[in-house]
Amino acid sequence: MNRYKNSSGFISYVILIPIALFALFPFYIMFKSSFEPLSQIISSFHFFPESWLYLENFKEVFEKYPISRWFINSFIIAIIAVIGNLVFCPLIAYALARLEFKGKKLLFFVVIATLIIPVQVLVVPLYLMLAPLGLQNNFIAVILPDLVSPFGVFLLRQAFLALPYELEEAAFMDGCGRIRSLFKIIIPNALPTLCTIAVLKFMWVWGDFMWPSLILTKEHMKTLPIGIASFQTTSSLVPWGLVISASVIAVVPIILLFFMLQKYFVRGLTDGAVKG
């Protein structure tokens, strides 16, 4: 039995390591290219840069563009959106998982149905609804559509259903109400799922381009994806060194967030996966 386990583990590593290297290779190319001059980037492929101390691309990015401002804008929008999801998604999911009311199944069906609607379909209706309210070049217009995630509601509902109802019954017998039970019993036991929602929502909002690019047109209001896209001017020569360096700056928060919460991430996606 142990021999079989060892051989199956070895085969798994043989398969997974090349896949992991293949997936990480583009990130390495982006990282090493940020330390190369444009002439070297577009001329020929080198596995290593001539010098890891070549920082002119990063220096030029900060000198030519307000990338610090764009970084702060993206961070503010993403953090508020994450907080909104961590507040509203548990409330909606708890109602769908534990409460009984008319239209409950229909409401859950609507939540699931929104998952199959492409984001591009919602852009024009959102713009027609928010632009007349004077929310052009306003972070509120970018944050509002991301305050609640249907996928987050779905994940939390499944996680709540997987928790034994006896936990709540014991809390009710001790005098807890619904709200106190939610925050004292249910949410602490669904922490991995909440962390997963936080990571996924932060990644989505941080990298969102289409909707913010329609609403945020002023230079000082741009987010990082919009700002990086503006590097490509009418000139036929794209400053790839600057684009790549700015992209490295943009992915750092995502990588740090994932490594900080990775132990919760997979567990959060699988909690309640078999519960209907």
CSV table of C-alpha atoms in Angstrom, one decimal:
chain,number,residue,atom,x,y,z
A,1,MET,CA,0.0,0.0,0.0
A,2,ASN,CA,2.8,2.4,0.9
A,3,ARG,CA,4.6,1.5,-2.3
A,4,TYR,CA,1.5,2.3,-4.3
A,5,LYS,CA,1.1,5.7,-2.5
A,6,ASN,CA,4.7,6.6,-3.1
A,7,SER,CA,4.5,5.7,-6.8
A,8,SER,CA,1.2,7.6,-7.3
A,9,GLY,CA,2.7,10.6,-5.5
A,10,PHE,CA,5.8,10.5,-7.7
A,11,ILE,CA,3.6,10.4,-10.8
A,12,SER,CA,1.6,13.3,-9.6
A,13,TYR,CA,4.7,15.4,-9.1
A,14,VAL,CA,6.0,14.4,-12.6
A,15,ILE,CA,2.8,15.6,-14.1
A,16,LEU,CA,2.2,18.7,-12.0
A,17,ILE,CA,5.7,20.2,-11.9
A,18,PRO,CA,5.9,20.7,-15.7
A,19,ILE,CA,2.4,22.2,-15.7
A,20,ALA,CA,3.4,24.6,-12.9
A,21,LEU,CA,6.5,25.6,-14.7
A,22,PHE,CA,4.6,26.2,-17.9
A,23,ALA,CA,2.0,28.4,-16.0
A,24,LEU,CA,4.8,30.4,-14.3
A,25,PHE,CA,6.9,30.9,-17.3
A,26,PRO,CA,5.0,34.0,-18.7
A,27,PHE,CA,5.3,35.6,-15.2
A,28,TYR,CA,9.1,35.0,-15.2
A,29,ILE,CA,9.4,36.5,-18.7
A,30,MET,CA,7.5,39.6,-17.6
A,31,PHE,CA,9.6,39.9,-14.5
A,32,LYS,CA,13.0,39.5,-16.2
A,33,SER,CA,11.9,41.8,-19.1
A,34,SER,CA,11.3,44.6,-16.7
A,35,PHE,CA,15.0,44.7,-16.1
A,36,GLU,CA,15.9,45.0,-19.8
A,37,PRO,CA,16.1,48.0,-22.1
A,38,LEU,CA,13.6,48.1,-25.0
A,39,SER,CA,16.2,47.2,-27.5
A,40,GLN,CA,16.9,43.9,-25.8
A,41,ILE,CA,13.2,43.1,-25.2
A,42,ILE,CA,12.3,43.4,-28.9
A,43,SER,CA,15.6,42.1,-30.5
A,44,SER,CA,16.0,38.5,-29.3
A,45,PHE,CA,15.0,36.3,-26.4
A,46,HIS,CA,17.4,36.0,-23.5
A,47,PHE,CA,16.6,33.7,-20.6
A,48,PHE,CA,18.3,36.1,-18.2
A,49,PRO,CA,18.7,39.9,-18.4
A,50,GLU,CA,22.2,41.4,-18.8
A,51,SER,CA,21.8,42.9,-15.4
A,52,TRP,CA,19.2,42.5,-12.7
A,53,LEU,CA,20.2,46.0,-11.5
A,54,TYR,CA,18.8,47.7,-14.6
A,55,LEU,CA,16.0,49.8,-13.1
A,56,GLU,CA,15.6,52.5,-15.7
A,57,ASN,CA,12.2,51.1,-16.8
A,58,PHE,CA,10.8,51.5,-13.2
A,59,LYS,CA,12.4,54.9,-12.9
A,60,GLU,CA,10.9,56.1,-16.1
A,61,VAL,CA,7.5,54.8,-15.2
A,62,PHE,CA,7.4,56.8,-12.0
A,63,GLU,CA,8.8,59.9,-13.6
A,64,LYS,CA,6.5,60.0,-16.7
A,65,TYR,CA,3.2,58.8,-15.3
A,66,PRO,CA,1.3,59.2,-12.0
A,67,ILE,CA,1.5,55.5,-11.3
A,68,SER,CA,1.5,56.0,-7.5
A,69,ARG,CA,-1.8,57.8,-7.8
A,70,TRP,CA,-3.2,55.0,-10.1
A,71,PHE,CA,-2.0,52.4,-7.6
A,72,ILE,CA,-3.8,54.2,-4.7
A,73,ASN,CA,-7.0,54.6,-6.8
A,74,SER,CA,-7.0,50.9,-7.6
A,75,PHE,CA,-6.3,49.9,-4.0
A,76,ILE,CA,-9.1,52.2,-2.6
A,77,ILE,CA,-11.7,50.8,-5.0
A,78,ALA,CA,-10.6,47.2,-4.5
A,79,ILE,CA,-10.6,47.4,-0.7
A,80,ILE,CA,-14.0,49.0,-0.4
A,81,ALA,CA,-15.4,46.4,-2.8
A,82,VAL,CA,-13.9,43.6,-0.8
A,83,ILE,CA,-15.3,45.1,2.5
A,84,GLY,CA,-18.8,45.4,0.8
A,85,ASN,CA,-18.7,41.8,-0.2
A,86,LEU,CA,-17.6,40.7,3.3
A,87,VAL,CA,-20.5,42.6,4.8
A,88,PHE,CA,-23.4,41.9,2.3
A,89,CYS,CA,-22.7,38.5,0.9
A,90,PRO,CA,-22.9,36.7,4.3
A,91,LEU,CA,-26.2,38.4,5.1
A,92,ILE,CA,-27.8,37.4,1.7
A,93,ALA,CA,-26.2,33.9,1.9
A,94,TYR,CA,-27.5,33.3,5.4
A,95,ALA,CA,-31.0,34.2,4.4
A,96,LEU,CA,-30.9,31.8,1.5
A,97,ALA,CA,-29.4,29.0,3.6
A,98,ARG,CA,-31.2,29.3,6.9
A,99,LEU,CA,-34.4,31.3,6.6
A,100,GLU,CA,-37.7,30.2,5.1
A,101,PHE,CA,-39.7,32.8,3.1
A,102,LYS,CA,-41.7,33.0,-0.1
A,103,GLY,CA,-39.7,33.3,-3.3
A,104,LYS,CA,-36.5,31.9,-1.7
A,105,LYS,CA,-35.9,29.4,-4.5
A,106,LEU,CA,-36.7,32.0,-7.1
A,107,LEU,CA,-34.3,34.4,-5.5
A,108,PHE,CA,-31.5,31.8,-5.4
A,109,PHE,CA,-32.2,31.0,-9.1
A,110,VAL,CA,-31.8,34.7,-9.9
A,111,VAL,CA,-28.5,34.7,-8.1
A,112,ILE,CA,-27.3,31.7,-10.1
A,113,ALA,CA,-28.6,33.1,-13.3
A,114,THR,CA,-26.6,36.3,-12.9
A,115,LEU,CA,-23.4,34.2,-13.0
A,116,ILE,CA,-24.0,33.3,-16.7
A,117,ILE,CA,-24.5,36.9,-17.8
A,118,PRO,CA,-21.4,38.3,-19.4
A,119,VAL,CA,-20.1,41.5,-17.8
A,120,GLN,CA,-20.0,43.2,-21.2
A,121,VAL,CA,-23.8,42.9,-21.4
A,122,LEU,CA,-24.2,45.0,-18.2
A,123,VAL,CA,-21.8,47.8,-19.1
A,124,VAL,CA,-24.2,49.9,-21.2
A,125,PRO,CA,-27.2,49.6,-18.8
A,126,LEU,CA,-24.9,50.5,-15.9
A,127,TYR,CA,-23.6,53.5,-17.7
A,128,LEU,CA,-27.1,54.8,-18.7
A,129,MET,CA,-28.2,54.3,-15.1
A,130,LEU,CA,-25.2,55.9,-13.3
A,131,ALA,CA,-24.0,58.6,-15.7
A,132,PRO,CA,-27.2,60.8,-15.3
A,133,LEU,CA,-26.6,60.8,-11.6
A,134,GLY,CA,-23.4,62.8,-12.0
A,135,LEU,CA,-21.2,59.8,-11.1
A,136,GLN,CA,-18.8,60.2,-14.1
A,137,ASN,CA,-15.2,60.3,-12.8
A,138,ASN,CA,-16.4,59.2,-9.4
A,139,PHE,CA,-15.2,56.1,-7.6
A,140,ILE,CA,-18.7,55.4,-6.3
A,141,ALA,CA,-19.8,54.4,-9.8
A,142,VAL,CA,-17.0,51.9,-10.1
A,143,ILE,CA,-17.5,50.5,-6.6
A,144,LEU,CA,-21.4,50.1,-6.6
A,145,PRO,CA,-21.6,47.2,-9.1
A,146,ASP,CA,-19.0,45.3,-7.2
A,147,LEU,CA,-20.4,45.6,-3.7
A,148,VAL,CA,-22.1,42.2,-3.9
A,149,SER,CA,-20.8,39.2,-5.8
A,150,PRO,CA,-23.3,36.5,-6.9
A,151,PHE,CA,-20.5,34.0,-6.8
A,152,GLY,CA,-19.7,35.0,-3.3
A,153,VAL,CA,-23.3,34.6,-2.2
A,154,PHE,CA,-23.3,31.2,-3.8
A,155,LEU,CA,-20.1,30.0,-2.1
A,156,LEU,CA,-21.2,31.3,1.3
A,157,ARG,CA,-24.7,29.7,1.0
A,158,GLN,CA,-23.1,26.4,0.2
A,159,ALA,CA,-20.6,26.8,3.1
A,160,PHE,CA,-23.5,27.7,5.5
A,161,LEU,CA,-25.5,24.7,4.4
A,162,ALA,CA,-22.6,22.5,5.2
A,163,LEU,CA,-22.5,23.6,8.8
A,164,PRO,CA,-24.5,21.5,11.3
A,165,TYR,CA,-27.7,23.2,12.3
A,166,GLU,CA,-27.1,21.9,15.8
A,167,LEU,CA,-24.5,24.6,16.3
A,168,GLU,CA,-27.1,27.3,15.8
A,169,GLU,CA,-29.7,25.5,17.9
A,170,ALA,CA,-27.3,25.4,20.8
A,171,ALA,CA,-26.7,29.1,20.4
A,172,PHE,CA,-30.4,29.8,20.3
A,173,MET,CA,-30.9,27.8,23.5
A,174,ASP,CA,-28.2,30.1,25.1
A,175,GLY,CA,-30.2,33.2,24.1
A,176,CYS,CA,-28.5,34.1,20.9
A,177,GLY,CA,-30.6,35.7,18.2
A,178,ARG,CA,-30.3,35.3,14.4
A,179,ILE,CA,-27.8,38.1,13.9
A,180,ARG,CA,-25.6,37.2,16.9
A,181,SER,CA,-25.6,33.6,15.8
A,182,LEU,CA,-24.5,34.6,12.4
A,183,PHE,CA,-21.6,36.7,13.6
A,184,LYS,CA,-20.6,34.5,16.5
A,185,ILE,CA,-21.2,31.0,15.2
A,186,ILE,CA,-21.7,30.9,11.4
A,187,ILE,CA,-19.2,33.4,10.0
A,188,PRO,CA,-16.2,32.2,12.2
A,189,ASN,CA,-16.8,28.7,10.8
A,190,ALA,CA,-16.9,30.0,7.3
A,191,LEU,CA,-13.7,32.0,7.5
A,192,PRO,CA,-11.9,30.1,4.6
A,193,THR,CA,-14.8,30.9,2.3
A,194,LEU,CA,-14.8,34.6,3.3
A,195,CYS,CA,-11.0,34.7,2.6
A,196,THR,CA,-11.6,33.1,-0.8
A,197,ILE,CA,-14.2,35.7,-1.6
A,198,ALA,CA,-11.9,38.5,-0.6
A,199,VAL,CA,-9.1,37.2,-2.8
A,200,LEU,CA,-11.3,36.6,-5.8
A,201,LYS,CA,-13.1,40.0,-5.5
A,202,PHE,CA,-9.8,41.9,-5.0
A,203,MET,CA,-8.3,40.2,-8.1
A,204,TRP,CA,-11.4,41.0,-10.1
A,205,VAL,CA,-11.7,44.6,-9.1
A,206,TRP,CA,-7.9,45.2,-9.2
A,207,GLY,CA,-7.7,44.0,-12.8
A,208,ASP,CA,-11.0,45.4,-14.1
A,209,PHE,CA,-10.6,47.5,-17.2
A,210,MET,CA,-13.8,47.8,-19.2
A,211,TRP,CA,-16.2,49.4,-16.7
A,212,PRO,CA,-13.7,51.8,-15.0
A,213,SER,CA,-12.4,52.9,-18.4
A,214,LEU,CA,-15.9,54.2,-19.3
A,215,ILE,CA,-16.5,56.0,-16.0
A,216,LEU,CA,-13.0,57.2,-15.0
A,217,THR,CA,-11.6,59.4,-17.8
A,218,LYS,CA,-9.6,62.0,-15.9
A,219,GLU,CA,-5.9,61.3,-15.6
A,220,HIS,CA,-5.8,61.5,-11.8
A,221,MET,CA,-8.8,59.2,-11.4
A,222,LYS,CA,-7.5,56.3,-13.5
A,223,THR,CA,-6.9,52.9,-12.1
A,224,LEU,CA,-3.7,50.9,-12.8
A,225,PRO,CA,-5.2,48.9,-15.8
A,226,ILE,CA,-6.5,52.0,-17.4
A,227,GLY,CA,-3.2,53.8,-16.8
A,228,ILE,CA,-1.1,51.0,-18.2
A,229,ALA,CA,-3.3,50.8,-21.3
A,230,SER,CA,-2.6,54.6,-21.9
A,231,PHE,CA,1.1,53.9,-22.3
A,232,GLN,CA,0.3,52.9,-25.9
A,233,THR,CA,0.1,56.2,-27.7
A,234,THR,CA,-0.5,57.0,-31.4
A,235,SER,CA,3.2,56.1,-31.9
A,236,SER,CA,3.8,52.8,-33.7
A,237,LEU,CA,6.4,51.9,-31.1
A,238,VAL,CA,4.9,50.6,-27.9
A,239,PRO,CA,7.2,51.3,-24.8
A,240,TRP,CA,7.2,47.6,-23.8
A,241,GLY,CA,9.8,48.2,-21.1
A,242,LEU,CA,7.5,50.6,-19.3
A,243,VAL,CA,4.4,48.5,-19.9
A,244,ILE,CA,6.1,45.4,-18.5
A,245,SER,CA,7.5,47.2,-15.5
A,246,ALA,CA,4.1,48.8,-14.7
A,247,SER,CA,2.6,45.3,-15.0
A,248,VAL,CA,5.1,43.9,-12.5
A,249,ILE,CA,4.1,46.6,-10.1
A,250,ALA,CA,0.4,45.8,-10.7
A,251,VAL,CA,0.7,42.0,-10.0
A,252,VAL,CA,2.7,42.4,-6.7
A,253,PRO,CA,-0.4,43.0,-4.5
A,254,ILE,CA,-2.2,40.0,-6.0
A,255,ILE,CA,0.8,37.7,-5.4
A,256,LEU,CA,1.2,39.0,-1.8
A,257,LEU,CA,-2.5,38.6,-1.1
A,258,PHE,CA,-2.6,35.1,-2.4
A,259,PHE,CA,0.4,33.9,-0.4
A,260,MET,CA,-1.0,35.4,2.8
A,261,LEU,CA,-4.4,33.7,2.3
A,262,GLN,CA,-3.5,30.6,0.3
A,263,LYS,CA,-4.1,28.2,3.2
A,264,TYR,CA,-7.7,29.3,3.2
A,265,PHE,CA,-8.2,29.6,-0.6
A,266,VAL,CA,-8.6,26.0,-1.7
A,267,ARG,CA,-10.5,25.0,1.4
A,268,GLY,CA,-12.9,28.0,0.9
A,269,LEU,CA,-13.6,26.8,-2.7
A,270,THR,CA,-14.4,23.3,-1.6
A,271,ASP,CA,-16.4,24.0,1.7
A,272,GLY,CA,-20.0,22.9,1.1
A,273,ALA,CA,-19.2,21.7,-2.5
A,274,VAL,CA,-21.4,18.6,-2.1
A,275,LYS,CA,-24.2,20.3,-0.3
A,276,GLY,CA,-27.3,21.2,-2.3
